[in-house]
Coordinates of C-alpha atoms and ligand atoms in Angstrom, one line a residue:
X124 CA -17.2 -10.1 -9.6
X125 CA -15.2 -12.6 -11.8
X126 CA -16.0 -15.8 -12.1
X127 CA -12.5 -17.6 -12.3
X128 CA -11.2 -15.1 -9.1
X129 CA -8.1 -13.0 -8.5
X130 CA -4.7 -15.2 -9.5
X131 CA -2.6 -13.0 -7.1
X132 CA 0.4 -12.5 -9.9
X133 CA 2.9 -10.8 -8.6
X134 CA 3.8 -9.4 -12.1
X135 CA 0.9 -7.6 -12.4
X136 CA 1.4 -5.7 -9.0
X137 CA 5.3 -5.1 -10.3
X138 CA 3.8 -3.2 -13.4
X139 CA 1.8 -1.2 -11.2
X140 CA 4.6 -0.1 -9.2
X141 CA 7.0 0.3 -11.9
X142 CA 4.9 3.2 -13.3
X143 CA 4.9 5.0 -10.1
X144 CA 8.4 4.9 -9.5
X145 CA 8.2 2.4 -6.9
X146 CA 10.5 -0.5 -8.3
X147 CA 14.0 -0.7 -9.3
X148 CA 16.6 -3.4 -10.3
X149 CA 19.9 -4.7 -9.1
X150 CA 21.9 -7.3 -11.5
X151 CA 25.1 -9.1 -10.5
X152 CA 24.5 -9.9 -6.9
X153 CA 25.5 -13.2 -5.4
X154 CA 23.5 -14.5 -2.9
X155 CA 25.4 -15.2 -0.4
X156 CA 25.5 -11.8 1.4
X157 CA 25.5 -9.3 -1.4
X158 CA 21.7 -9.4 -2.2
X159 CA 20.9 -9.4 2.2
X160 CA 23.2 -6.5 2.4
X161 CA 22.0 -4.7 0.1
X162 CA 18.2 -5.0 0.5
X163 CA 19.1 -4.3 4.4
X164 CA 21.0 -1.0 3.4
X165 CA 18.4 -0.4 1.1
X166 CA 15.5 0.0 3.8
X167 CA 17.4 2.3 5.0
X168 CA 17.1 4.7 3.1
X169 CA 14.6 7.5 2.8
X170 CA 12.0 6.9 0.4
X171 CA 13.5 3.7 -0.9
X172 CA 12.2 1.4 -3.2
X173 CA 11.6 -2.3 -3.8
X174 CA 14.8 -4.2 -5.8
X175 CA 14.3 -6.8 -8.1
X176 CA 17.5 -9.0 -8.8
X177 CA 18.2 -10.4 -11.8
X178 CA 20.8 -12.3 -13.3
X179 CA 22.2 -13.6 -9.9
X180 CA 25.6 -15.0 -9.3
X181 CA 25.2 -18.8 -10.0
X182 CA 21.1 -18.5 -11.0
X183 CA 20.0 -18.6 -14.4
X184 CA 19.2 -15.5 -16.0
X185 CA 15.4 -14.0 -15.4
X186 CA 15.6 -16.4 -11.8
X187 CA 15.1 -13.0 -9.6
X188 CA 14.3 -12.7 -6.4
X189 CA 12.2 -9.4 -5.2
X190 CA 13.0 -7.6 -1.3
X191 CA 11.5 -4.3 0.1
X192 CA 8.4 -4.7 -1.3
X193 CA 6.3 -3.6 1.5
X194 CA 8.2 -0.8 2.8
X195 CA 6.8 2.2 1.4
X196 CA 3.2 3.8 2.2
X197 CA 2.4 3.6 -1.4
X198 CA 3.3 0.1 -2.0
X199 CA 1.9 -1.2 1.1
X200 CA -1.6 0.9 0.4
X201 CA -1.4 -0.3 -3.1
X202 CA -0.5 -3.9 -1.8
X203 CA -3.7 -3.4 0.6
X204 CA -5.8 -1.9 -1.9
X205 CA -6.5 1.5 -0.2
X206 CA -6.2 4.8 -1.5
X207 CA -3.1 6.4 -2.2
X208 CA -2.1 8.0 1.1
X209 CA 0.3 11.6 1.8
X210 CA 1.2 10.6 5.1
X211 CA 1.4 7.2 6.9
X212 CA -1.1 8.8 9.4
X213 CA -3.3 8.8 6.3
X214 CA -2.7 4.9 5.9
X215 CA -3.5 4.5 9.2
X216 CA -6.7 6.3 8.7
X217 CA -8.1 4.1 6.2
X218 CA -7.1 1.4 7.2
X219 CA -8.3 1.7 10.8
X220 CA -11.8 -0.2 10.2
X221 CA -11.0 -2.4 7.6
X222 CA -9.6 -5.5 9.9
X223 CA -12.7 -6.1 11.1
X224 CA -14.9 -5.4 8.0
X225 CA -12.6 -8.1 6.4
X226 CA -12.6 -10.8 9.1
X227 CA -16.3 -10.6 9.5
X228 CA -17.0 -11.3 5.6
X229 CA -14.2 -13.8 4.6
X230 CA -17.6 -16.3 4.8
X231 CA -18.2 -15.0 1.5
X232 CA -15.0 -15.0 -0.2
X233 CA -14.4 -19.2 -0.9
X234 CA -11.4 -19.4 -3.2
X235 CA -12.9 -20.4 -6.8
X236 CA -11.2 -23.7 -8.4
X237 CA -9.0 -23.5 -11.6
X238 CA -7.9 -25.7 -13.7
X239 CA -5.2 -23.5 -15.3
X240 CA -3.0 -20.6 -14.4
X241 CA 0.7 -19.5 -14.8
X242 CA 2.1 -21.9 -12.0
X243 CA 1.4 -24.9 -14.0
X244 CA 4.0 -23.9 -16.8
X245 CA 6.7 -25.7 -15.4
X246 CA 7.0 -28.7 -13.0
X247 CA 10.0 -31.1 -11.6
X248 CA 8.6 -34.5 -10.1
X249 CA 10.3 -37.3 -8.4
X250 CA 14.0 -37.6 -8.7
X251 CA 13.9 -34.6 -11.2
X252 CA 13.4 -32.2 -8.2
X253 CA 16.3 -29.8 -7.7
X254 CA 15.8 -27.0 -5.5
X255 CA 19.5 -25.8 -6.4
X256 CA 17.7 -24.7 -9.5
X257 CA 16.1 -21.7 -7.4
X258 CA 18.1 -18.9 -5.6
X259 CA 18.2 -19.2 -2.1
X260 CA 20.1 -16.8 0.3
X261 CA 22.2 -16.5 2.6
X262 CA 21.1 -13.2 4.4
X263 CA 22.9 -12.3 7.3
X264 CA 26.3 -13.1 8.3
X265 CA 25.6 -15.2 11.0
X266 CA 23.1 -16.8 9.7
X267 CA 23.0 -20.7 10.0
X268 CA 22.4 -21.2 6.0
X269 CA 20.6 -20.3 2.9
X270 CA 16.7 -19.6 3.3
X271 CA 14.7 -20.1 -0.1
X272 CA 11.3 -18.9 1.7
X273 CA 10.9 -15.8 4.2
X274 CA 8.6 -13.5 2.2
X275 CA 6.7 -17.3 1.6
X276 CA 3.3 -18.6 2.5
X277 CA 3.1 -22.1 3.6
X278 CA -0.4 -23.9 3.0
X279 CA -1.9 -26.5 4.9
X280 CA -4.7 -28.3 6.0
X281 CA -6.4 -29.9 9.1
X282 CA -6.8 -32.9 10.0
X283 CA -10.1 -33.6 10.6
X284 CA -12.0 -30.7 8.6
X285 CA -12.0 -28.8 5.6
X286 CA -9.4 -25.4 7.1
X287 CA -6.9 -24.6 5.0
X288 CA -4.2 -22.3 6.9
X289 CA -2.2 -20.3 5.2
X290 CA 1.0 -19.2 7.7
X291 CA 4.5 -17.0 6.8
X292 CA 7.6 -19.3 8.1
X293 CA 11.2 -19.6 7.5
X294 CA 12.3 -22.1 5.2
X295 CA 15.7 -23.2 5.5
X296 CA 17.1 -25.1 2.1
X297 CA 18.6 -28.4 3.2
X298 CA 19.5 -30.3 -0.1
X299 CA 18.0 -30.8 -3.5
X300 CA 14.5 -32.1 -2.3
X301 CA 14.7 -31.0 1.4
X302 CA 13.4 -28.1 3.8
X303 CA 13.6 -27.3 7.1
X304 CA 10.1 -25.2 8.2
X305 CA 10.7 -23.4 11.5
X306 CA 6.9 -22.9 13.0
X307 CA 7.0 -21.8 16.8
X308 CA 5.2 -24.1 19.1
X309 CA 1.3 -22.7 18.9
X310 CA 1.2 -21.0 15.7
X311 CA -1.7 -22.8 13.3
X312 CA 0.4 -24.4 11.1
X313 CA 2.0 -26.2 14.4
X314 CA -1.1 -27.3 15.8
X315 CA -2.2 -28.7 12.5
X316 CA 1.0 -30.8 12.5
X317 CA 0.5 -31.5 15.8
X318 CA -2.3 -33.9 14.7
X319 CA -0.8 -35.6 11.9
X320 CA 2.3 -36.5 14.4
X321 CA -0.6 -38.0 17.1
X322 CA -2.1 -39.5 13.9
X323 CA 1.2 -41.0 12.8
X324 CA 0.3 -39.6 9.6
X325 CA 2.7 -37.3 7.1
X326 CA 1.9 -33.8 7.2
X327 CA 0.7 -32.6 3.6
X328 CA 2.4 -28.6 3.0
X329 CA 2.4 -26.5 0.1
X330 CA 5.1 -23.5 0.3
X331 CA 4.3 -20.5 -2.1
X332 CA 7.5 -19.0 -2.6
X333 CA 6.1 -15.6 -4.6
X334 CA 3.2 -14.5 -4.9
X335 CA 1.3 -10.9 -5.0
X336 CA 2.7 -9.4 -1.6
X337 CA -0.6 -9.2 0.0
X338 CA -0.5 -13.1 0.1
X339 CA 2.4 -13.1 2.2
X340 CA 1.1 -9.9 4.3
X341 CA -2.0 -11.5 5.1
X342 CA -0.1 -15.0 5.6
X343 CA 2.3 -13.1 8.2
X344 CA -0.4 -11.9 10.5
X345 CA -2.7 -13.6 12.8
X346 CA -5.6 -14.4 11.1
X347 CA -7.8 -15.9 13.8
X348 CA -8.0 -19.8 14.3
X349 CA -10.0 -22.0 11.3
X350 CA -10.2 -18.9 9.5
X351 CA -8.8 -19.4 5.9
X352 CA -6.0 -16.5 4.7
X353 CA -7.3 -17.2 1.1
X354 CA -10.8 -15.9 2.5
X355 CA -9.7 -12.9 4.4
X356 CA -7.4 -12.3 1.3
X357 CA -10.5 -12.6 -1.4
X358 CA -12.3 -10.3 1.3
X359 CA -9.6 -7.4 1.1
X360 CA -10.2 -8.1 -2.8
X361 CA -13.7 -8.0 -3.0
X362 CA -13.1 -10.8 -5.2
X363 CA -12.3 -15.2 -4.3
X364 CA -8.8 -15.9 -5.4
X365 CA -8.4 -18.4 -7.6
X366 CA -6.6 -21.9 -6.6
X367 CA -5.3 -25.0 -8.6
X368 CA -4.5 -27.9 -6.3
X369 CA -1.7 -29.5 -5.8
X370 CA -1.7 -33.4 -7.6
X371 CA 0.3 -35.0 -4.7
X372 CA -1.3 -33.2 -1.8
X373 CA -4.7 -31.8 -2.7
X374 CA -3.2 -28.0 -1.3
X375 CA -5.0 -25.8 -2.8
X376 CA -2.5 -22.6 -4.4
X377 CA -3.0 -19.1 -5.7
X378 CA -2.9 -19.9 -9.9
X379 CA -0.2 -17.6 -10.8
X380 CA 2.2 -18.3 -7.9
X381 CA 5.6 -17.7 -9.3
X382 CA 7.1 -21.1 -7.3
X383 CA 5.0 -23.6 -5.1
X384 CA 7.0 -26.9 -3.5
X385 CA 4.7 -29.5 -2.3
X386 CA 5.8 -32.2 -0.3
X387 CA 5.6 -34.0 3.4
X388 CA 6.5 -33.8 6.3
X389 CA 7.5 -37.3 7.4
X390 CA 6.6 -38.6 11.4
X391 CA 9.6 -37.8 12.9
X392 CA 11.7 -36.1 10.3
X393 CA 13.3 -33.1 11.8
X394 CA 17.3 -31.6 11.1
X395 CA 18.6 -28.5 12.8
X396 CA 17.6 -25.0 11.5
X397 CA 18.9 -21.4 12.2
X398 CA 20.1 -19.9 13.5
X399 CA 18.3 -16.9 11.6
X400 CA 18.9 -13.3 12.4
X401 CA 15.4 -12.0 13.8
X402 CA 12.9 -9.0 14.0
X403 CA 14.0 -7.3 16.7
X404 CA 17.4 -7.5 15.6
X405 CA 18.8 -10.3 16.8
X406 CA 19.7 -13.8 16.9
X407 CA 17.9 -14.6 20.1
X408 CA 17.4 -18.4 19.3
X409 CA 20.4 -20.7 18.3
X410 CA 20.0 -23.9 15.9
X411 CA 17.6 -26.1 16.9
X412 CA 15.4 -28.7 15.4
X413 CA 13.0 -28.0 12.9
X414 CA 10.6 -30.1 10.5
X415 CA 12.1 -31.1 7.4
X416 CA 9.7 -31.5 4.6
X417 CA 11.0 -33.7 1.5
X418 CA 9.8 -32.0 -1.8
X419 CA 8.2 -34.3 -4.1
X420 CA 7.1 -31.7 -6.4
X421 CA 7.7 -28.4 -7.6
X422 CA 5.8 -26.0 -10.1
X423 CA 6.7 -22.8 -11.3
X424 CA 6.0 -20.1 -13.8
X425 CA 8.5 -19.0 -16.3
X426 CA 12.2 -17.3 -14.9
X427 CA 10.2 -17.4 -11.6
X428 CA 10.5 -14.8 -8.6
X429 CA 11.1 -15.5 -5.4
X430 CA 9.9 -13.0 -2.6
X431 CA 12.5 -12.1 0.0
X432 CA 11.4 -10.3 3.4
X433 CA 14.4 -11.0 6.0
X434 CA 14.2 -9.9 9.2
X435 CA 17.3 -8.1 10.5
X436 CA 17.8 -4.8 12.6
X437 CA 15.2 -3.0 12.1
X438 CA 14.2 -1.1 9.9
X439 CA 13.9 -4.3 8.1
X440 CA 12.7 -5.4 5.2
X441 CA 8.4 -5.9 7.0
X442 CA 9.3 -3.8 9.9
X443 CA 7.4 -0.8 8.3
X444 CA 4.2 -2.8 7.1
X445 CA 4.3 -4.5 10.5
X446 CA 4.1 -1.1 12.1
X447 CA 1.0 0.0 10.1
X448 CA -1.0 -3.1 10.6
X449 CA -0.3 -2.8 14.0
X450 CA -0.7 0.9 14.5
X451 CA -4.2 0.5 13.0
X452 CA -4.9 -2.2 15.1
X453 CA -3.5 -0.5 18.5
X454 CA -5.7 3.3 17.3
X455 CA -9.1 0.9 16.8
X456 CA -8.6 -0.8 20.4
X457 CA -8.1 2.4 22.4
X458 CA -10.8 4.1 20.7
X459 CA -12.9 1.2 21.4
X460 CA -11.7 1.4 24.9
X461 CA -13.5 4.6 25.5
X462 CA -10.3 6.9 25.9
X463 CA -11.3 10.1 23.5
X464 CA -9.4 12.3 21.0
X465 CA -7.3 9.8 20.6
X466 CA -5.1 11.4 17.3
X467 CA -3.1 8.9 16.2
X468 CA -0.9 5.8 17.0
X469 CA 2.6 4.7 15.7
X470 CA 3.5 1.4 16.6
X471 CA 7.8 2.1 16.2
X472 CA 9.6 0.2 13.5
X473 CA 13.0 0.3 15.9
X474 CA 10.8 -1.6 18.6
X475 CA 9.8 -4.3 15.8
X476 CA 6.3 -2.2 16.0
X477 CA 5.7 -3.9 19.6
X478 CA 8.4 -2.3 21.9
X479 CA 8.0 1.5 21.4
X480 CA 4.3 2.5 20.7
X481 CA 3.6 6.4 20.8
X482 CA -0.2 7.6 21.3
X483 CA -0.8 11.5 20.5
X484 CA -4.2 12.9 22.3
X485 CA -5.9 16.0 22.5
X486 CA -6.3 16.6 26.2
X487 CA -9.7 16.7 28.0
X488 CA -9.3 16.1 31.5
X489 CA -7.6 15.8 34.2
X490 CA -5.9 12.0 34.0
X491 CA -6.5 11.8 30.3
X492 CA -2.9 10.8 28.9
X493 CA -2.1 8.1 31.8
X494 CA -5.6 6.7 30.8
X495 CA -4.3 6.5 27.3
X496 CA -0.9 5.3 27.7
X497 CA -1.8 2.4 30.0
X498 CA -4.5 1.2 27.7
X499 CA -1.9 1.4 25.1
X500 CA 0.3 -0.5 27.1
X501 CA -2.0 -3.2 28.5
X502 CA -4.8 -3.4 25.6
X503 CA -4.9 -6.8 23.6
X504 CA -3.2 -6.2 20.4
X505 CA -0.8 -3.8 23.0
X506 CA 0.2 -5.7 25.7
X507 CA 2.9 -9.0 24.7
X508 CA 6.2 -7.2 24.5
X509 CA 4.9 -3.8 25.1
X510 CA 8.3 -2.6 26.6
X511 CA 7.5 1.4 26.6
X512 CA 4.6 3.6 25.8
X513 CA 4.4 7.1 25.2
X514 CA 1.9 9.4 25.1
X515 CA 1.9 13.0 23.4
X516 CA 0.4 16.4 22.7
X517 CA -1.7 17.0 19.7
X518 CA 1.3 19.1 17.8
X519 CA 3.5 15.9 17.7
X520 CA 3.5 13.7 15.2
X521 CA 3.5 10.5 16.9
X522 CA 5.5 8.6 13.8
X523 CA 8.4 11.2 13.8
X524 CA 10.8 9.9 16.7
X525 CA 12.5 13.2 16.8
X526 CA 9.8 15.2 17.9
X527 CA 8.7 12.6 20.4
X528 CA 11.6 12.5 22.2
X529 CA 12.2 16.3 22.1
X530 CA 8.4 16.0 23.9
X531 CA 9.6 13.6 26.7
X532 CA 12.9 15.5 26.7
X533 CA 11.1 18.9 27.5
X534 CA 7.3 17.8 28.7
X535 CA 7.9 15.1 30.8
X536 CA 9.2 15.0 35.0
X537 CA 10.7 11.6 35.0
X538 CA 9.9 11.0 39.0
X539 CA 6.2 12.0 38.2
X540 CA 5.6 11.3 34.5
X541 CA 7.0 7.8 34.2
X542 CA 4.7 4.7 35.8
X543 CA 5.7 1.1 36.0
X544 CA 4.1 -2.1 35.3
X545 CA 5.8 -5.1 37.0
X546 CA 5.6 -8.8 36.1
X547 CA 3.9 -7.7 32.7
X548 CA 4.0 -9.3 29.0
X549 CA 7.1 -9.9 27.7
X550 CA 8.3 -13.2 25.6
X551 CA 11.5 -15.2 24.9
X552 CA 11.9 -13.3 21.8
X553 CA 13.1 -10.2 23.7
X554 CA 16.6 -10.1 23.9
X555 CA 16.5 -8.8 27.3
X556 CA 14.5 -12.3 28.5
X557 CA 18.6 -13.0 29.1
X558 CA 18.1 -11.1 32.5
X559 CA 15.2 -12.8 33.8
X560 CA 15.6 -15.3 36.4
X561 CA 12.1 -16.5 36.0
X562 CA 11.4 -18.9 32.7
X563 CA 8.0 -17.5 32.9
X564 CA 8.1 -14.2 29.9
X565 CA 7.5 -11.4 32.4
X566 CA 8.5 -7.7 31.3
X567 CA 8.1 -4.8 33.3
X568 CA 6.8 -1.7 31.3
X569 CA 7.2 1.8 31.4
X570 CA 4.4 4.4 30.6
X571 CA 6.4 8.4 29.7
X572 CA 3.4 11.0 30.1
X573 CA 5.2 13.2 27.8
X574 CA 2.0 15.7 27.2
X575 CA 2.3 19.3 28.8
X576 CA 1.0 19.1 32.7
X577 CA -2.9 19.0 32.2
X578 CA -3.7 21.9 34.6
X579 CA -0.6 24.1 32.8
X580 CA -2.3 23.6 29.1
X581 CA -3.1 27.0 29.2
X582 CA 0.5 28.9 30.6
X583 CA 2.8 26.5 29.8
X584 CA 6.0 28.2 27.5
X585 CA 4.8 28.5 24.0
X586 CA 6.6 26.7 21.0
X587 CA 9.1 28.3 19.2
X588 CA 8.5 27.4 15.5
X589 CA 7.3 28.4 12.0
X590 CA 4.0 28.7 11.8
X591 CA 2.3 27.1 8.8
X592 CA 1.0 29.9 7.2
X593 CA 4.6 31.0 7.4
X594 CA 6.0 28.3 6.3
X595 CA 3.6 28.2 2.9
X596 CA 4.0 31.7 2.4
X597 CA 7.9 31.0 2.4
X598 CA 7.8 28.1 0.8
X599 CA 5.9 29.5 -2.3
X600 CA 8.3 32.4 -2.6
X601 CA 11.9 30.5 -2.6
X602 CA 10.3 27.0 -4.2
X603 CA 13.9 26.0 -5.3
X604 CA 15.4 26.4 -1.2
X605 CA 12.8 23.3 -0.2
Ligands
FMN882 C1 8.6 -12.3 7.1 C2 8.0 -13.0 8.2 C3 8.7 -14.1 8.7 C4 8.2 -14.9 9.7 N1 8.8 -16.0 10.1 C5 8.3 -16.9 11.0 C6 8.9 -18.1 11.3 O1 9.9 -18.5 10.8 N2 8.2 -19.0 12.1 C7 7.0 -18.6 12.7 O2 6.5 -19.4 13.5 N3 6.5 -17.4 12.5 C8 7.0 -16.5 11.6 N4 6.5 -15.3 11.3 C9 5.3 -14.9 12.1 C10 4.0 -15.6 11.5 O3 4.0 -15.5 10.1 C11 2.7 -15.0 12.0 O4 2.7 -15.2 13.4 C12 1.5 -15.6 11.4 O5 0.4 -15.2 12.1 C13 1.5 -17.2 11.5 O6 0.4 -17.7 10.9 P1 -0.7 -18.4 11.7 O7 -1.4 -17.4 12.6 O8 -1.7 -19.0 10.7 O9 0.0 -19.5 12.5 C14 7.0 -14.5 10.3 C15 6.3 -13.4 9.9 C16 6.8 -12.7 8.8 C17 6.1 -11.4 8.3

């Protein structure tokens, strides 16, 4: 293990994916639209890659700002530090366990203190601050303004003990020393700041505005309460990251971060913020007020990269990383529920991997696949926003939408195969909360048995397909038709 811990530079993971065809490059793009639209038609596409823009309209040259880079099952293995995987069910696979490997040993994983590290080659104190120096973007057309951080970890610290939290929120560019930080009501970083209001005390924040993805992975989950990011990330590392500190606020920071702003939150300083188009899709909350922090220092490495990860329709830029994680999550909680041959899990990207979550079984009994749908629908990491749940044979692939729907197109009796949940989990986030005459987030929720009849397994009409060996022996003989 080394001594002076993992820096988490960004560059290094851009090598790697370089050489495995996993990177490309867009110059010329203005930020205001051009790079959003592009990095949102980008995850789009099949196979797509992350973009790294460079020489950006207004920006000085080697200023770039990265998108997409989790939205790929190599990158996001390689960002994880699992094996290469063929399918995302195989990313699933190995994943599965490791959430709860890594939470129980983040004890271990302390970050280590530097002294040095690339983030320290260039700083801007005082009056000299100038985030216009840095590109910002304007994402979406109806967005309210430019956001400098979204693919951004933002550090800080208790009040009264030694936690460190490291959470992802939006951050909004204001002026040349000002932010606006949007952190819903109950998330860490809130209740942290919470304090310092009572306290009438300014609230100490550190933004990392790129990093190596898996800090802004790990900083955009939940990571349970008083439970340090930077020690679950050294535990997915086998390795403590290493941290300078901050010279204003103490913060400690990952020592090749590519831009860090430190600053304060003043009692009482808020502006508007947003509106900001979201994961699901939309802009389900207007402008409001948000904190402001005033910058009062800024490091940064040399032609610095900022990491972009808007939300938008999805697929979005996280949607498909979100879906993993959550997939993983979703397969280790029913199996852990007791409901067997469970096959896999896909936690749907178009549902912002919380809306539309498939469950493929291999049936055992009578009452199986309602057992499994409804714990998939109403299990922890299942239940807020779980709008529909479907389970599915064995021979569907749970992640391919086409053949689950051709399933509860042809396997499914809506009177008898669909159940309802009433007065369920839902949240204000849903676009559909606009229905609701309650303030309280209820949802209903459907469960789609979409599995052949239990007590037909055995007569019900046979699939008409190619069979693999088939397929292989075709496949071999006319390599140049697939
Ligand atoms: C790209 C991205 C953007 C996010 N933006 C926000 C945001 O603006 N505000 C917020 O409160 N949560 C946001 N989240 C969700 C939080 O990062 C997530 O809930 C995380 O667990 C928060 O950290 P905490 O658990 O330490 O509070 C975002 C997540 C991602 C991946």
């Amino acid at each position: 293990m080394s001594k002076t811990g993992n820096p988490l530079d960004l560059r290094v993971w851009l090598e790697h994916i370089e050489e495995i065809g996993e990177l490309e490059h867009c110059f010329g793009a203005h930020p205001e639209l051009e790079i959003g639209a592009i990095s949102q038609l980008n995850v789009k596409k099949e196979n797509h890659k992350a973009i790294l823009f460079d020489e950006i309209v207004g920006y000085s040259k080697g200023y770039r700002v990265l998108t997409c880079s989790t939205g790929s099952k190599k990158r996001l293995a390689n960002i994880l530090r699992l094996p290469s995987p063929q399918t995302h069910q195989d990313l699933i696979q190995s994943l599965r366990d490791k959430p709860a490997y890594w939470q129980s040993h983040t004890k271990e994983f302390d970050p280590v203190d530097v002294k040095q590290g690339p983030v320290l080659e260039n700083t801007m104190v005082g009056d000299d601050v100038d985030l216009h120096h840095f590109p910002a973007v304007l994402w979406n057309e109806k967005d309210g303004g430019k956001y400098i951080g979204t693919g951004c970890s933002v550090v800080t610290k208790d009040l009264e003990t030694d936690w460190v939290n490291v959470g992802t929120y939006r951050v909004m560019l204001h002026d040349k020393n000002k932010v606006g930080l949007m952190i819903i009501p109950g998330k860490h970083a809130n209740i942290q700041h919470t304090k310092y209001i009572a306290a009438k005390k300014p609230f100490p924040v550190a933004i990392i505005l790129g990093a190596d993805p898996l800090n802004y992975l790990i900083s955009g989950i939940e990571v349970p309460f008083e439970v340090s990011e930077f020690n679950y990330i050294g535990a997915i590392l086998h390795q403590p990251i290493s941290v300078v500190h901050g010279d204003l606020t103490g913060l400690p920071f990952p020592s090749a971060a590519e831009i860090v702003l430190e600053g304060w939150v003043y009692p009482g300083d808020q502006a508007p913020e947003g509106p900001f188009g979201e994961f699901l899709g939309y802009y389900t909350s207007d402008v409001s007020m948000a904190a402001v922090v005033t910058v009062e220092k800024i490091y940064f490495r040399n032609q610095p990269i900022i990491l972009g990860s808007p939300p938008s329709k999805p697929p979005n830029d996280y949607s498909y990383s979100k879906s993993v994680m959550r997939s993983a999550l979703l397969f280790n909680s029913i199996v852990s529920a007791g409901v067997p041959n469970v096959q896999s899990v896909w936690a749907h990207e178009i549902g912002g991997s919380r809306m539309f979550n498939v469950i493929s079984i291999k049936q055992k009994y009578a009452g199986h696949a309602r057992q499994a749908g409804h714990i998939l629908s109403q299990c922890g990491v299942g239940a807020y926003m779980s709008r529909y749940s479907v389970v599915v044979d064995e021979d569907i692939d749970p992640s391919n939408l086409s053949e689950v729907m051709w399933a509860v197109a042809t396997r499914s009796d809506p009177i008898n195969d669909i159940d309802f949940i009433q007065r369920g989990v839902g949240s204000q986030s849903d676009p559909m909360s606009i229905t609701q005459s309650s303030k309280a987030p209820f949802a209903s929720k459907a469960i789609i048995d979409a599995c052949r009849p239990f007590e037909f397994l055995n007569s019900f009409p046979q699939v008409v397909d190619v069979s693999e060996e088939l397929e292989n022996q075709v496949k071999t003989k006319w390599p140049d038709l697939f």
